[in-house]
Amino acid sequence: MEEVVGANRNYEDKGPLPESPKNLRVFGVGAGLILLVFWTLKFFYFKTGNSPVLLGLAAYFLISGVAVHAALKPVYRVWIRIAHKIGQINAYVFLFLIYYAVLTPIGFIMRALGKSPLSAMAAAEGDSFWVTHEGTPDKESYKREF
């Protein structure tokens, strides 16, 4: 596994989905149905004529997904590797956008309003950020914390 700079060391990337018969079946039937929907839209809705290549691909995926799983392995490998890389990139882009589109403006607004989520006193008011509490708790409260 390649090392990504700044990646979480506790996260283990499991990689692409395994080539189990169930995954191959789901991939074949799903891709076949999607291609069949595209062919139907092209033929009936847009009326651009018959597309035997699209219909043939839909039939290949549907038949392979239902009956012959091994025929889908090469296509599945390529598709899943590409989808896995796209997913990794999307995760970083999504986290970047959430941070800079949501958290940064909230921080600017709170700073402009003089709010602090840490409940810290301003340094100008005292020498310390220590929050004082009144009273001393009983010794029994230390024995039963929860």
Short mmCIF file of C-alpha atoms in Angstrom, two decimals, residues 19-138:
data_model
loop_
_atom_site.label_atom_id
_atom_site.label_comp_id
_atom_site.label_asym_id
_atom_site.label_seq_id
_atom_site.Cartn_x
_atom_site.Cartn_y
_atom_site.Cartn_z
CA GLU A 19 -14.16 -10.28 -6.99
CA SER A 20 -16.75 -12.47 -5.29
CA PRO A 21 -19.57 -14.01 -7.35
CA LYS A 22 -22.08 -11.77 -5.55
CA ASN A 23 -20.14 -8.59 -6.38
CA LEU A 24 -19.74 -9.68 -10.00
CA ARG A 25 -23.47 -10.44 -10.23
CA VAL A 26 -24.45 -7.08 -8.74
CA PHE A 27 -22.00 -5.29 -11.04
CA GLY A 28 -23.22 -7.11 -14.17
CA VAL A 29 -26.92 -6.68 -13.51
CA GLY A 30 -26.50 -3.08 -12.37
CA ALA A 31 -24.39 -2.04 -15.35
CA GLY A 32 -26.71 -3.91 -17.71
CA LEU A 33 -29.80 -2.19 -16.33
CA ILE A 34 -28.18 1.24 -16.50
CA LEU A 35 -27.13 0.66 -20.12
CA LEU A 36 -30.63 -0.62 -20.91
CA VAL A 37 -32.13 2.56 -19.43
CA PHE A 38 -29.79 4.67 -21.57
CA TRP A 39 -30.73 2.67 -24.67
CA THR A 40 -34.44 3.06 -23.87
CA LEU A 41 -34.10 6.82 -23.39
CA LYS A 42 -32.10 7.15 -26.60
CA PHE A 43 -34.50 5.04 -28.65
CA PHE A 44 -37.91 6.08 -27.32
CA TYR A 45 -37.47 9.52 -25.71
CA PHE A 46 -34.85 11.22 -27.87
CA LYS A 47 -35.82 9.21 -30.99
CA THR A 48 -32.27 9.19 -32.31
CA GLY A 49 -32.58 5.70 -33.72
CA ASN A 50 -31.51 2.26 -32.68
CA SER A 51 -28.12 1.79 -31.05
CA PRO A 52 -27.11 -1.87 -31.41
CA VAL A 53 -23.80 -1.32 -29.59
CA LEU A 54 -25.53 0.04 -26.48
CA LEU A 55 -28.16 -2.70 -26.59
CA GLY A 56 -25.45 -5.34 -27.11
CA LEU A 57 -23.44 -4.07 -24.14
CA ALA A 58 -26.56 -4.07 -21.97
CA ALA A 59 -27.33 -7.65 -23.01
CA TYR A 60 -23.71 -8.73 -22.40
CA PHE A 61 -23.68 -7.27 -18.89
CA LEU A 62 -27.11 -8.65 -17.99
CA ILE A 63 -26.42 -12.16 -19.28
CA SER A 64 -22.92 -12.24 -17.78
CA GLY A 65 -24.20 -10.91 -14.48
CA VAL A 66 -26.90 -13.55 -14.23
CA ALA A 67 -25.18 -16.58 -15.75
CA VAL A 68 -21.43 -16.27 -16.42
CA HIS A 69 -19.66 -14.29 -13.71
CA ALA A 70 -16.13 -15.03 -14.93
CA ALA A 71 -16.73 -13.09 -18.15
CA LEU A 72 -17.07 -9.88 -16.11
CA LYS A 73 -13.80 -10.16 -14.14
CA PRO A 74 -11.57 -8.08 -16.49
CA VAL A 75 -14.14 -5.31 -16.84
CA TYR A 76 -14.91 -5.42 -13.11
CA ARG A 77 -11.23 -5.09 -12.16
CA VAL A 78 -10.72 -2.00 -14.31
CA TRP A 79 -14.03 -0.43 -13.27
CA ILE A 80 -13.51 -0.96 -9.53
CA ARG A 81 -9.93 0.33 -9.58
CA ILE A 82 -11.02 3.51 -11.37
CA ALA A 83 -14.03 3.93 -9.04
CA HIS A 84 -11.82 3.41 -5.98
CA LYS A 85 -9.38 6.15 -7.05
CA ILE A 86 -12.26 8.51 -7.86
CA GLY A 87 -13.71 7.78 -4.41
CA GLN A 88 -10.44 8.62 -2.69
CA ILE A 89 -10.15 11.91 -4.56
CA ASN A 90 -13.80 12.77 -3.85
CA ALA A 91 -13.29 12.17 -0.13
CA TYR A 92 -10.45 14.70 0.06
CA VAL A 93 -12.33 17.24 -2.10
CA PHE A 94 -15.50 16.84 -0.02
CA LEU A 95 -13.64 17.27 3.28
CA PHE A 96 -11.80 20.31 1.92
CA LEU A 97 -15.06 21.93 0.79
CA ILE A 98 -16.84 21.21 4.08
CA TYR A 99 -13.97 22.69 6.06
CA TYR A 100 -13.62 25.86 4.02
CA ALA A 101 -17.29 26.37 3.16
CA VAL A 102 -18.76 25.62 6.59
CA LEU A 103 -16.25 25.70 9.42
CA THR A 104 -14.16 28.67 8.31
CA PRO A 105 -17.14 31.09 7.98
CA ILE A 106 -18.43 29.94 11.37
CA GLY A 107 -15.03 30.73 12.87
CA PHE A 108 -14.96 34.18 11.24
CA ILE A 109 -18.50 34.97 12.47
CA MET A 110 -17.71 33.84 16.01
CA ARG A 111 -14.50 35.87 16.02
CA ALA A 112 -16.35 38.96 14.72
CA LEU A 113 -18.99 38.58 17.46
CA GLY A 114 -16.35 38.06 20.13
CA LYS A 115 -17.51 34.54 20.98
CA SER A 116 -15.23 31.74 22.12
CA PRO A 117 -16.28 28.10 22.11
CA LEU A 118 -13.62 27.31 24.70
CA SER A 119 -15.17 29.59 27.34
CA ALA A 120 -11.77 31.17 27.85
CA MET A 121 -11.47 34.62 29.35
CA ALA A 122 -9.63 37.27 27.40
CA ALA A 123 -5.97 37.69 28.27
CA ALA A 124 -6.51 41.41 28.87
CA GLU A 125 -8.82 40.67 31.82
CA GLY A 126 -6.29 38.64 33.74
CA ASP A 127 -2.96 36.94 33.67
CA SER A 128 -4.35 33.47 33.14
CA PHE A 129 -7.00 31.57 31.25
CA TRP A 130 -7.76 29.56 34.38
CA VAL A 131 -11.48 29.22 35.07
CA THR A 132 -12.17 29.42 38.80
CA HIS A 133 -14.86 27.31 40.43
CA GLU A 134 -16.58 28.00 43.72
CA GLY A 135 -16.49 25.40 46.47
CA THR A 136 -14.67 22.15 46.94
CA PRO A 137 -16.35 18.87 46.01
CA ASP A 138 -16.87 16.15 48.62
#
